[in-house]
Amino acid sequence: MEWLVNLFTGSGVAHSVFIVAVVIAIGLGLNRIKFGSVSLGVTWILFVGIVAGHFGFLLDATTSHFVKEFGLILFIYSIGLEVGPGFFSSFRKGGVTLNMLAAGIVLLGCCTAYGIHLITGTDLISMIGVLSGAVTNTPGMGAAQQTFYDMTGQTNTTIAQGYAVAYPLGVVGIILSIIVLKRIFRVNFDNERRIMMERNKENAEQLEAVTLEVHNDSVCGHTIREIQELFGRKCVITRVLHEQTHDIELAESNTTLGMGDKIFLVAAPLEIEALTLLIGPRIDMNMAEWDAIEANNLTAERFVITNPAINGKRLGDLKLRQTFNVTISRISRAGVDLIAEPHLLLQLGDRVVVVGKPKSIEKISRLMGNSVKRLEEPNLAAIFLGIALGVVLGSLPIFIPNVPVPVKLGLAGGPLIVSILISKFGPQLKLVTYTTSSANKMIRQIGITLFLASVGIGAGDGFIDTIMNGGYWWILYGFLITVIPCLIIGVVARMKCKLSYFTIAGLISGAMTDPPALAYSNEICGNNQASVAYSTVYPLTMFLRVVTAQILVLMAL
């Protein structure tokens, strides 16, 4: 039985793996417990870890640090892969506003912490640790410790103790703030999803396929290329039904339009509105009618790009019209329809609609790959290459004027930025970055569970002693630092900026750099809006958290 005792109380690899696995298993088992209609989800793992740490089931420092950081990297990196393709477009539409609101949460948190220091007389160095725990920001706590050591040559344990005491209720406080905002504004998820879909349409994210009839004399006699260059509208014309001959033709750049001709095109709603004024009215002629006319001539099929040779190539470089006599009318990527423009870079996993003759369509099927099974194979090389580059970026020192020590993005901020960039621009470098939804979720869940288990076990050692020796006030201070900024900015975001609840949940989670809150937000929202908002504000927020922690240390010395 000695081997079993060593498994529980030893210090080897088997002991560490066993303790982490048990903590995760019990925490996930408690996930079914709800308080009213609210469940803490994976956050249960954190509290189970604290209990395990309190009773002496500890990991050695090296193993604990590795498990925590590697788990966080996996979680953050998977988020970047998911939201990367739409990150830059989302930043253009509302990223400046989101980052300003997130910066407001950071500033309010620092002001709250400093105010508590002035009112209660609590040591500012200790309050910096409480602040880092309240906003669940480990890099900020680490940066504060390093700055204190660089300035004094000594180590201050109260920073880490304040962090450990405030962290658990910080996680709860962030989630509680999200719940309270839902109650304040009486959020109905069905209405939020409907509003979100309407806004997507307004932003022209979805494309429409319509039929227009040529009624403009200035269009007649001109080729499709001339018309597109003249009007400067983004659209793809796939078929033309000539009024004079009643023949249907696969649209080419040199196809000439005549009065009464019917054209089938794909474009964004706002573009279609303009094209109806320039070309002619929209008529009620759906796909079934086009299919009936071209039954023996043209057909339309949808394929999935699974051929790695196409990954990263421009659509125009494939010369599909010249080689196969077919046209791609639209491309769907990550649920978003894209205009099939010649300069568009194709990626693995794209779904394309091809129009042409049946024999040509068969050839296109072989070119595209169209093998869903091939997409299920994980592209681990690109994932670990991205993680390696992310660690390099996160470790890069950034020098700021009048700050005595350089700041870093850390092992969370670096991989997040790289994952966003590599998922967006990787195909240009011939990197296969496509990951199935199930594989992405598996990486994400493994990462967050490892992170929470390690943090909980580490915080449990001496947790009760710290609380009993006056640290219970730190719990209250940390809770105030957590909820006051979240609720104030949450109200401003909803009432002033008119943001959706899904976006606000992601904004708060990102501004507090809190993966458990993001996991909770994703779980209740049922879409990726929270993840998009989280990733939009996370890089700037992480930078601000690290910088402000160091500035506060300098103020305290």
Coordinates of C-alpha atoms in Angstrom, one line a residue:
M1 CA 0.0 0.0 0.0
E2 CA 3.1 2.3 0.2
W3 CA 2.8 3.0 -3.5
L4 CA -0.8 4.3 -3.0
V5 CA 0.4 6.6 -0.1
N6 CA 3.2 7.9 -2.3
L7 CA 0.7 8.6 -5.1
F8 CA -1.2 10.9 -2.7
T9 CA 1.6 12.5 -0.7
G10 CA 4.7 12.1 -2.9
S11 CA 6.3 14.7 -5.2
G12 CA 6.9 12.8 -8.5
V13 CA 5.4 13.1 -11.9
A14 CA 2.7 10.5 -11.1
H15 CA 1.7 12.4 -8.0
S16 CA 1.3 15.7 -9.9
V17 CA -0.7 14.1 -12.8
F18 CA -2.9 12.3 -10.3
I19 CA -3.7 15.3 -8.2
V20 CA -4.4 17.6 -11.2
A21 CA -6.6 14.9 -12.8
V22 CA -8.6 14.3 -9.7
V23 CA -9.2 18.0 -9.1
I24 CA -10.4 18.5 -12.7
A25 CA -12.6 15.4 -12.5
I26 CA -14.3 16.5 -9.3
G27 CA -14.6 20.1 -10.4
L28 CA -16.3 19.1 -13.7
G29 CA -18.6 16.8 -11.7
L30 CA -19.7 19.7 -9.5
N31 CA -20.5 21.6 -12.7
R32 CA -24.1 20.2 -12.4
I33 CA -24.7 22.1 -9.2
K34 CA -26.6 25.4 -9.8
F35 CA -27.5 28.3 -7.6
G36 CA -31.0 29.1 -8.9
S37 CA -30.5 29.1 -12.6
V38 CA -26.8 29.9 -12.4
S39 CA -23.9 27.4 -12.6
L40 CA -20.3 28.3 -12.0
G41 CA -19.3 25.9 -14.8
V42 CA -15.6 25.1 -15.0
T43 CA -14.9 27.6 -12.2
W44 CA -15.7 24.8 -9.8
I45 CA -12.2 23.4 -10.6
L46 CA -10.6 26.4 -9.0
F47 CA -12.4 25.9 -5.7
V48 CA -11.7 22.2 -5.7
G49 CA -8.1 23.0 -6.2
I50 CA -8.1 25.4 -3.3
V51 CA -9.5 22.7 -1.0
A52 CA -6.9 20.2 -2.2
G53 CA -4.1 22.7 -1.7
H54 CA -5.3 23.6 1.8
F55 CA -5.2 19.9 2.8
G56 CA -1.6 19.5 1.5
F57 CA -2.1 18.0 -1.9
L58 CA 0.4 20.3 -3.6
L59 CA 2.5 20.3 -6.7
D60 CA 6.1 21.2 -6.9
A61 CA 6.7 24.8 -8.0
T62 CA 8.1 24.0 -11.4
T63 CA 5.3 21.6 -12.3
S64 CA 2.6 23.9 -11.0
H65 CA 4.0 26.8 -13.0
F66 CA 4.3 24.8 -16.2
V67 CA 0.8 23.3 -16.0
K68 CA -0.7 26.8 -15.3
E69 CA 1.1 28.6 -18.1
F70 CA 0.7 25.9 -20.7
G71 CA -2.9 25.4 -19.9
L72 CA -3.5 29.2 -20.3
I73 CA -1.6 29.2 -23.6
L74 CA -3.7 26.4 -25.0
F75 CA -6.9 28.1 -24.0
I76 CA -5.9 31.6 -25.3
Y77 CA -4.4 30.2 -28.5
S78 CA -7.6 28.3 -29.4
I79 CA -9.6 31.5 -28.9
G80 CA -7.4 33.3 -31.3
L81 CA -7.7 30.6 -33.9
E82 CA -11.5 30.8 -33.8
V83 CA -11.9 34.6 -33.9
G84 CA -8.9 35.4 -36.0
P85 CA -10.6 35.4 -39.4
G86 CA -13.1 38.0 -38.3
F87 CA -11.0 39.9 -35.8
F88 CA -9.9 42.7 -38.0
S89 CA -13.3 43.4 -39.5
S90 CA -14.8 43.4 -36.0
F91 CA -12.2 45.9 -34.9
R92 CA -13.0 48.2 -37.8
K93 CA -16.7 48.1 -36.9
G94 CA -16.5 48.6 -33.1
G95 CA -13.0 47.8 -31.8
V96 CA -12.1 51.3 -31.0
T97 CA -15.1 51.7 -28.8
L98 CA -14.6 48.3 -27.1
N99 CA -10.9 49.1 -26.4
M100 CA -11.8 52.5 -24.9
L101 CA -14.4 50.8 -22.6
A102 CA -11.9 48.2 -21.6
A103 CA -9.3 50.8 -20.8
G104 CA -12.0 52.5 -18.7
I105 CA -12.4 49.2 -16.7
V106 CA -8.6 49.1 -16.1
L107 CA -8.4 52.7 -15.0
L108 CA -11.4 52.4 -12.7
G109 CA -9.9 49.3 -11.1
C110 CA -6.7 51.1 -10.4
C111 CA -8.5 54.2 -9.0
T112 CA -10.7 51.9 -6.8
A113 CA -7.6 50.1 -5.4
Y114 CA -5.8 53.4 -4.8
G115 CA -8.9 54.9 -3.1
I116 CA -9.2 51.9 -0.8
H117 CA -5.5 52.4 0.1
L118 CA -6.2 56.0 1.0
I119 CA -9.4 55.4 3.0
T120 CA -8.3 52.3 4.9
G121 CA -4.5 52.8 5.2
T122 CA -3.8 49.4 3.7
D123 CA -0.3 49.1 2.4
L124 CA -0.3 50.0 -1.3
I125 CA 2.0 47.1 -2.2
S126 CA -0.5 44.7 -0.7
M127 CA -3.3 46.4 -2.5
I128 CA -1.4 45.9 -5.8
G129 CA -1.5 42.1 -5.1
V130 CA -5.2 42.4 -4.3
L131 CA -5.8 44.3 -7.5
S132 CA -4.1 41.7 -9.6
G133 CA -6.1 38.9 -8.0
A134 CA -9.4 40.9 -8.2
V135 CA -8.9 41.3 -12.0
T136 CA -7.5 37.7 -12.3
N137 CA -4.3 39.0 -13.9
T138 CA -1.3 36.8 -13.2
P139 CA 1.1 38.7 -15.5
G140 CA 0.3 42.0 -13.6
M141 CA 1.1 40.3 -10.3
G142 CA 4.3 38.9 -11.7
A143 CA 5.3 42.3 -13.2
A144 CA 4.7 44.0 -9.8
Q145 CA 6.8 41.4 -8.0
Q146 CA 9.6 41.8 -10.5
T147 CA 9.5 45.6 -10.4
F148 CA 9.6 45.6 -6.5
Y149 CA 12.6 43.3 -6.5
D150 CA 14.4 45.4 -9.2
M151 CA 13.8 48.6 -7.2
T152 CA 14.6 47.2 -3.7
G153 CA 16.5 44.0 -4.1
Q154 CA 14.0 42.3 -1.9
T155 CA 11.0 40.0 -2.4
N156 CA 7.6 41.1 -1.0
T157 CA 5.3 38.1 -0.3
T158 CA 2.2 40.2 0.4
I159 CA 1.8 40.8 -3.4
A160 CA 1.3 37.1 -4.0
Q161 CA -0.8 36.6 -0.8
G162 CA -3.1 39.5 -1.8
Y163 CA -3.4 37.9 -5.3
A164 CA -4.3 34.5 -3.9
V165 CA -6.8 35.8 -1.4
A166 CA -8.6 38.1 -3.9
Y167 CA -8.5 35.8 -6.9
P168 CA -11.3 33.3 -6.2
L169 CA -13.9 35.9 -5.4
G170 CA -12.5 37.9 -8.3
V171 CA -13.5 35.2 -10.7
V172 CA -16.9 35.0 -9.0
G173 CA -17.3 38.8 -8.9
I174 CA -16.7 39.1 -12.7
I175 CA -19.3 36.4 -13.5
L176 CA -21.6 37.9 -10.9
S177 CA -21.3 41.3 -12.6
I178 CA -22.2 39.7 -15.9
I179 CA -25.3 38.2 -14.3
V180 CA -26.3 41.4 -12.5
L181 CA -26.1 43.3 -15.8
K182 CA -28.4 40.7 -17.3
R183 CA -30.9 41.3 -14.5
I184 CA -30.6 45.1 -14.6
F185 CA -31.4 45.3 -18.3
R186 CA -33.7 42.3 -18.3
V187 CA -31.9 40.7 -21.1
N188 CA -33.8 38.2 -23.2
F189 CA -31.4 36.0 -25.2
D190 CA -33.8 35.4 -28.0
N191 CA -34.2 39.2 -28.5
E192 CA -30.4 39.6 -28.3
R193 CA -29.8 37.0 -31.0
R194 CA -32.4 38.6 -33.2
I195 CA -30.9 42.0 -32.8
M196 CA -27.5 40.6 -33.5
M197 CA -28.7 39.0 -36.7
E198 CA -30.3 42.2 -37.8
R199 CA -27.1 44.1 -37.2
N200 CA -25.1 41.6 -39.2
K201 CA -27.4 42.2 -42.1
E202 CA -27.0 46.0 -41.7
N203 CA -23.2 45.5 -41.7
A204 CA -23.6 43.6 -45.0
E205 CA -21.9 40.5 -43.6
Q206 CA -24.3 38.2 -45.5
L207 CA -24.6 38.1 -49.2
E208 CA -27.8 37.7 -51.3
A209 CA -28.3 36.1 -54.7
V210 CA -30.8 38.1 -56.8
T211 CA -32.0 38.6 -60.3
L212 CA -32.0 42.0 -61.9
E213 CA -33.5 43.0 -65.3
V214 CA -31.6 45.5 -67.4
H215 CA -33.7 48.7 -67.8
N216 CA -31.0 51.4 -68.1
D217 CA -30.1 52.5 -71.6
S218 CA -26.6 53.5 -70.5
V219 CA -25.9 49.9 -69.6
C220 CA -27.0 48.4 -72.9
G221 CA -24.2 47.5 -75.3
H222 CA -21.5 47.5 -72.6
T223 CA -19.7 44.5 -71.3
I224 CA -19.8 43.3 -67.7
R225 CA -16.2 44.4 -67.1
E226 CA -17.0 47.9 -68.3
I227 CA -20.1 48.1 -66.2
Q228 CA -18.3 46.9 -63.0
E229 CA -15.4 49.4 -63.6
L230 CA -17.9 52.2 -64.3
F231 CA -20.0 51.7 -61.3
G232 CA -17.3 50.4 -58.9
R233 CA -19.7 48.0 -57.1
K234 CA -18.6 44.7 -55.6
C235 CA -20.6 41.9 -57.0
V236 CA -20.3 38.6 -58.9
I237 CA -22.5 38.2 -62.0
T238 CA -22.7 34.4 -62.7
R239 CA -25.4 34.1 -65.4
V240 CA -27.2 36.1 -68.1
L241 CA -30.5 35.3 -69.7
H242 CA -30.6 37.3 -73.0
E243 CA -34.0 38.7 -73.9
Q244 CA -33.5 38.6 -77.7
T245 CA -32.4 34.9 -78.0
H246 CA -33.7 33.5 -74.8
D247 CA -30.3 31.8 -74.4
I248 CA -28.7 31.5 -71.0
E249 CA -25.0 32.3 -70.8
L250 CA -22.3 31.8 -68.2
A251 CA -21.3 35.4 -67.5
E252 CA -17.8 36.5 -68.7
S253 CA -16.1 39.8 -68.4
N254 CA -16.7 40.4 -72.1
T255 CA -20.4 39.4 -72.0
T256 CA -22.5 42.3 -73.5
L257 CA -25.8 43.2 -71.9
G258 CA -28.9 44.3 -73.7
M259 CA -32.2 45.8 -72.8
G260 CA -34.4 43.4 -70.9
D261 CA -31.6 40.9 -70.2
K262 CA -31.9 39.2 -66.9
I263 CA -28.7 38.8 -64.8
F264 CA -28.2 36.6 -61.8
L265 CA -25.7 38.1 -59.3
V266 CA -24.4 37.8 -55.8
A267 CA -23.6 40.9 -53.6
A268 CA -24.1 42.4 -50.2
P269 CA -27.6 44.0 -49.5
L270 CA -26.3 47.5 -49.7
E271 CA -24.6 46.9 -53.0
I272 CA -27.8 45.3 -54.4
E273 CA -29.7 48.4 -53.5
A274 CA -27.3 50.6 -55.5
L275 CA -27.2 48.2 -58.4
T276 CA -31.0 48.2 -58.8
L277 CA -30.8 52.0 -59.4
L278 CA -27.9 51.6 -61.8
I279 CA -28.9 48.6 -63.8
G280 CA -32.6 47.9 -63.3
P281 CA -35.2 46.5 -60.9
R282 CA -35.0 43.4 -58.9
I283 CA -37.4 40.7 -60.2
D284 CA -39.0 37.7 -58.6
M285 CA -37.0 35.0 -60.3
N286 CA -35.5 32.5 -57.9
M287 CA -32.9 29.7 -58.2
A288 CA -35.5 27.1 -59.1
E289 CA -36.5 29.1 -62.2
W290 CA -32.9 29.5 -63.3
D291 CA -32.3 25.8 -62.8
A292 CA -35.3 24.9 -64.9
I293 CA -34.1 27.1 -67.8
E294 CA -30.5 25.8 -67.6
A295 CA -31.3 22.2 -66.8
N296 CA -29.4 21.0 -69.8
N297 CA -26.8 23.7 -69.8
L298 CA -25.5 24.9 -66.5
T299 CA -25.6 23.7 -62.9
A300 CA -24.5 25.1 -59.5
E301 CA -22.8 22.9 -56.9
R302 CA -21.2 23.6 -53.5
F303 CA -17.8 22.3 -52.7
V304 CA -15.4 22.3 -49.7
I305 CA -11.8 23.3 -50.2
T306 CA -9.7 20.4 -48.8
N307 CA -6.8 20.4 -51.2
P308 CA -3.7 21.9 -49.5
A309 CA -2.3 23.0 -52.8
I310 CA -5.1 25.6 -53.1
N311 CA -4.6 27.0 -49.6
G312 CA -3.3 30.6 -49.7
K313 CA -3.8 31.0 -53.5
R314 CA -5.7 33.9 -55.0
L315 CA -9.0 33.0 -56.6
G316 CA -8.0 34.8 -59.8
D317 CA -4.7 32.7 -60.0
L318 CA -6.7 29.5 -60.5
K319 CA -8.1 30.8 -63.8
L320 CA -11.2 28.7 -63.4
R321 CA -13.1 30.6 -66.2
Q322 CA -10.4 30.1 -68.8
T323 CA -9.5 26.5 -67.8
F324 CA -12.8 25.0 -66.8
N325 CA -15.4 27.4 -68.1
V326 CA -16.9 27.8 -64.6
T327 CA -17.6 30.7 -62.2
I328 CA -17.4 30.8 -58.4
S329 CA -20.4 32.9 -57.3
R330 CA -19.8 33.0 -53.5
I331 CA -17.4 31.7 -50.8
S332 CA -18.4 31.0 -47.2
R333 CA -15.8 31.1 -44.5
A334 CA -16.5 30.6 -40.8
G335 CA -20.2 31.2 -41.4
V336 CA -19.6 34.5 -43.3
D337 CA -20.3 34.9 -47.0
L338 CA -17.6 36.6 -49.1
I339 CA -17.6 38.2 -52.5
A340 CA -15.7 35.9 -54.9
E341 CA -13.3 38.6 -56.1
P342 CA -10.1 37.6 -58.0
H343 CA -7.7 38.9 -55.3
L344 CA -9.5 36.9 -52.5
L345 CA -7.1 34.4 -50.8
L346 CA -8.6 30.9 -50.5
Q347 CA -8.3 28.9 -47.3
L348 CA -8.7 25.3 -46.3
G349 CA -12.3 24.8 -45.1
D350 CA -13.8 27.5 -47.4
R351 CA -17.1 26.5 -49.0
V352 CA -17.5 27.6 -52.6
V353 CA -20.5 27.7 -54.9
V354 CA -19.4 26.9 -58.5
V355 CA -21.6 27.5 -61.6
G356 CA -20.8 25.8 -64.9
K357 CA -21.6 22.8 -67.1
P358 CA -21.9 19.4 -65.4
K359 CA -18.7 17.9 -66.9
S360 CA -16.7 21.0 -65.8
I361 CA -18.2 20.8 -62.3
E362 CA -16.9 17.2 -61.9
K363 CA -13.3 18.5 -62.7
I364 CA -13.7 21.3 -60.2
S365 CA -14.7 18.8 -57.5
R366 CA -11.3 17.0 -57.9
L367 CA -9.4 20.3 -57.9
M368 CA -11.1 21.6 -54.7
G369 CA -10.7 18.3 -52.9
N370 CA -14.2 18.2 -51.4
S371 CA -13.2 15.6 -48.8
V372 CA -14.7 16.5 -45.5
K373 CA -12.8 13.6 -43.9
R374 CA -9.5 15.3 -44.8
L375 CA -10.5 18.4 -42.7
E376 CA -10.8 16.2 -39.6
E377 CA -7.0 15.6 -39.6
P378 CA -5.4 18.0 -37.0
N379 CA -2.8 20.4 -38.3
L380 CA -0.6 20.2 -35.2
A381 CA 2.5 21.6 -36.8
A382 CA 1.0 25.0 -37.5
I383 CA -0.5 25.0 -34.0
F384 CA 2.8 24.4 -32.2
L385 CA 4.7 26.7 -34.5
G386 CA 2.2 29.4 -33.6
I387 CA 2.6 28.7 -29.9
A388 CA 6.3 28.9 -30.2
L389 CA 6.2 32.2 -32.0
G390 CA 3.6 33.4 -29.4
V391 CA 6.0 32.6 -26.5
V392 CA 8.8 34.5 -28.3
L393 CA 6.5 37.5 -28.7
G394 CA 5.2 37.3 -25.1
S395 CA 8.8 37.2 -23.8
L396 CA 10.0 40.2 -25.8
P397 CA 10.8 43.2 -23.5
I398 CA 9.1 46.4 -24.4
F399 CA 10.8 49.6 -23.2
I400 CA 8.6 52.5 -22.2
P401 CA 10.0 55.9 -21.4
N402 CA 10.3 56.7 -17.6
V403 CA 9.5 53.1 -16.7
P404 CA 12.7 51.6 -15.1
V405 CA 12.0 48.0 -16.2
P406 CA 10.7 46.7 -19.6
V407 CA 7.2 45.3 -19.8
K408 CA 6.1 42.1 -21.6
L409 CA 2.9 40.8 -23.1
G410 CA 3.4 37.6 -21.2
L411 CA 2.7 34.0 -22.0
A412 CA -1.0 34.8 -22.6
G413 CA -0.9 38.0 -24.6
G414 CA 1.9 36.8 -27.0
P415 CA 0.2 33.5 -28.1
L416 CA -3.2 35.3 -28.5
I417 CA -1.8 37.9 -30.9
V418 CA 0.1 35.3 -32.9
S419 CA -2.9 33.0 -33.1
I420 CA -5.0 35.8 -34.4
L421 CA -2.4 36.8 -37.0
I422 CA -1.6 33.2 -38.1
S423 CA -5.3 32.3 -38.5
K424 CA -5.8 35.4 -40.7
F425 CA -2.6 35.5 -42.7
G426 CA -1.2 32.0 -42.3
P427 CA -2.6 30.8 -45.7
Q428 CA -0.5 33.5 -47.4
L429 CA 2.6 31.7 -46.0
K430 CA 1.1 28.3 -47.1
L431 CA 0.3 27.4 -43.5
V432 CA -2.7 25.1 -43.0
T433 CA -4.4 26.8 -40.0
Y434 CA -7.8 25.2 -40.3
T435 CA -9.0 23.4 -37.2
T436 CA -12.4 21.7 -36.8
S437 CA -14.8 23.1 -34.3
S438 CA -14.6 20.0 -32.1
A439 CA -10.8 20.0 -32.1
N440 CA -10.7 23.6 -31.2
K441 CA -13.1 23.1 -28.3
M442 CA -11.1 20.1 -27.0
I443 CA -7.9 22.2 -27.0
R444 CA -9.8 25.0 -25.2
Q445 CA -11.3 22.9 -22.5
I446 CA -8.1 21.0 -21.8
G447 CA -6.3 24.4 -21.5
I448 CA -8.8 26.1 -19.1
T449 CA -9.1 23.0 -16.9
L450 CA -5.3 22.7 -16.5
F451 CA -5.0 26.4 -15.7
L452 CA -7.7 26.5 -13.1
A453 CA -6.5 23.3 -11.4
S454 CA -3.0 24.6 -11.0
V455 CA -4.1 28.1 -9.8
G456 CA -6.5 26.6 -7.3
I457 CA -3.9 24.1 -5.8
G458 CA -1.3 26.9 -5.5
A459 CA -3.7 29.3 -3.9
G460 CA -4.9 26.7 -1.4
D461 CA -1.6 26.5 0.5
G462 CA -1.8 29.0 3.4
F463 CA -5.1 30.4 2.1
I464 CA -7.0 30.1 5.4
D465 CA -4.1 31.4 7.4
T466 CA -3.9 34.5 5.3
I467 CA -7.6 35.1 5.7
M468 CA -7.6 34.6 9.5
N469 CA -4.7 37.1 9.9
G470 CA -6.6 40.0 8.5
G471 CA -6.7 38.9 4.9
Y472 CA -10.5 38.7 5.1
W473 CA -10.6 42.4 4.5
W474 CA -8.6 41.9 1.3
I475 CA -11.5 39.7 0.1
L476 CA -13.9 42.6 0.5
Y477 CA -11.5 45.0 -1.1
G478 CA -10.9 42.7 -4.0
F479 CA -14.6 42.2 -4.6
L480 CA -15.1 46.0 -4.7
I481 CA -12.2 46.4 -7.2
T482 CA -13.9 43.7 -9.3
V483 CA -17.5 44.7 -9.5
I484 CA -17.4 48.5 -9.4
P485 CA -15.6 49.0 -12.7
C486 CA -17.5 46.1 -14.4
L487 CA -20.9 47.4 -13.4
I488 CA -20.1 51.1 -14.3
I489 CA -18.6 50.3 -17.7
G490 CA -21.3 47.7 -18.3
V491 CA -24.0 50.2 -17.8
V492 CA -22.2 52.7 -20.0
A493 CA -21.7 50.1 -22.7
R494 CA -25.4 49.2 -22.7
M495 CA -27.0 52.6 -22.4
K496 CA -24.6 54.9 -24.1
C497 CA -22.9 52.6 -26.7
K498 CA -25.9 50.3 -27.3
L499 CA -23.8 47.1 -27.3
S500 CA -25.4 43.7 -27.2
Y501 CA -25.3 41.7 -23.9
F502 CA -23.1 39.1 -25.7
T503 CA -20.5 41.7 -26.6
I504 CA -20.6 43.2 -23.1
A505 CA -20.0 39.8 -21.5
G506 CA -16.9 39.3 -23.7
L507 CA -15.8 42.9 -23.1
I508 CA -15.9 42.5 -19.3
S509 CA -14.1 39.1 -19.5
G510 CA -11.4 40.5 -21.7
A511 CA -10.9 43.7 -19.8
M512 CA -10.5 41.6 -16.6
T513 CA -8.3 39.1 -18.5
D514 CA -10.4 36.3 -17.1
P515 CA -10.6 33.0 -19.0
P516 CA -13.2 31.4 -16.7
A517 CA -15.5 34.4 -17.2
L518 CA -15.1 34.0 -20.9
A519 CA -15.8 30.2 -20.7
Y520 CA -19.0 31.1 -18.7
S521 CA -20.0 33.8 -21.2
N522 CA -19.6 31.5 -24.2
E523 CA -21.6 28.8 -22.4
I524 CA -24.6 31.1 -21.7
C525 CA -24.4 33.1 -24.9
G526 CA -24.3 30.1 -27.3
N527 CA -22.3 32.0 -30.0
N528 CA -18.8 33.5 -30.6
Q529 CA -19.7 37.1 -30.0
A530 CA -18.2 37.1 -26.5
S531 CA -15.0 35.5 -27.8
V532 CA -14.7 38.2 -30.5
A533 CA -15.1 41.0 -28.0
Y534 CA -12.7 39.3 -25.6
S535 CA -10.0 38.9 -28.3
T536 CA -10.6 42.5 -29.5
V537 CA -9.8 44.0 -26.1
Y538 CA -7.4 41.4 -24.6
P539 CA -4.1 42.5 -26.2
L540 CA -4.4 46.2 -25.1
T541 CA -5.9 45.2 -21.7
M542 CA -3.1 42.8 -21.0
F543 CA -0.5 45.5 -21.8
L544 CA -2.3 48.0 -19.6
R545 CA -2.6 45.6 -16.7
V546 CA 1.1 44.9 -16.7
V547 CA 2.1 48.6 -17.1
T548 CA -0.3 49.9 -14.4
A549 CA 0.8 47.3 -11.9
Q550 CA 4.4 48.5 -12.4
I551 CA 3.4 52.1 -12.2
L552 CA 1.6 51.5 -8.9
V553 CA 4.7 49.8 -7.4
L554 CA 6.8 52.8 -8.4
M555 CA 4.2 55.1 -6.7
A556 CA 4.4 53.0 -3.5
L557 CA 8.2 53.2 -3.2

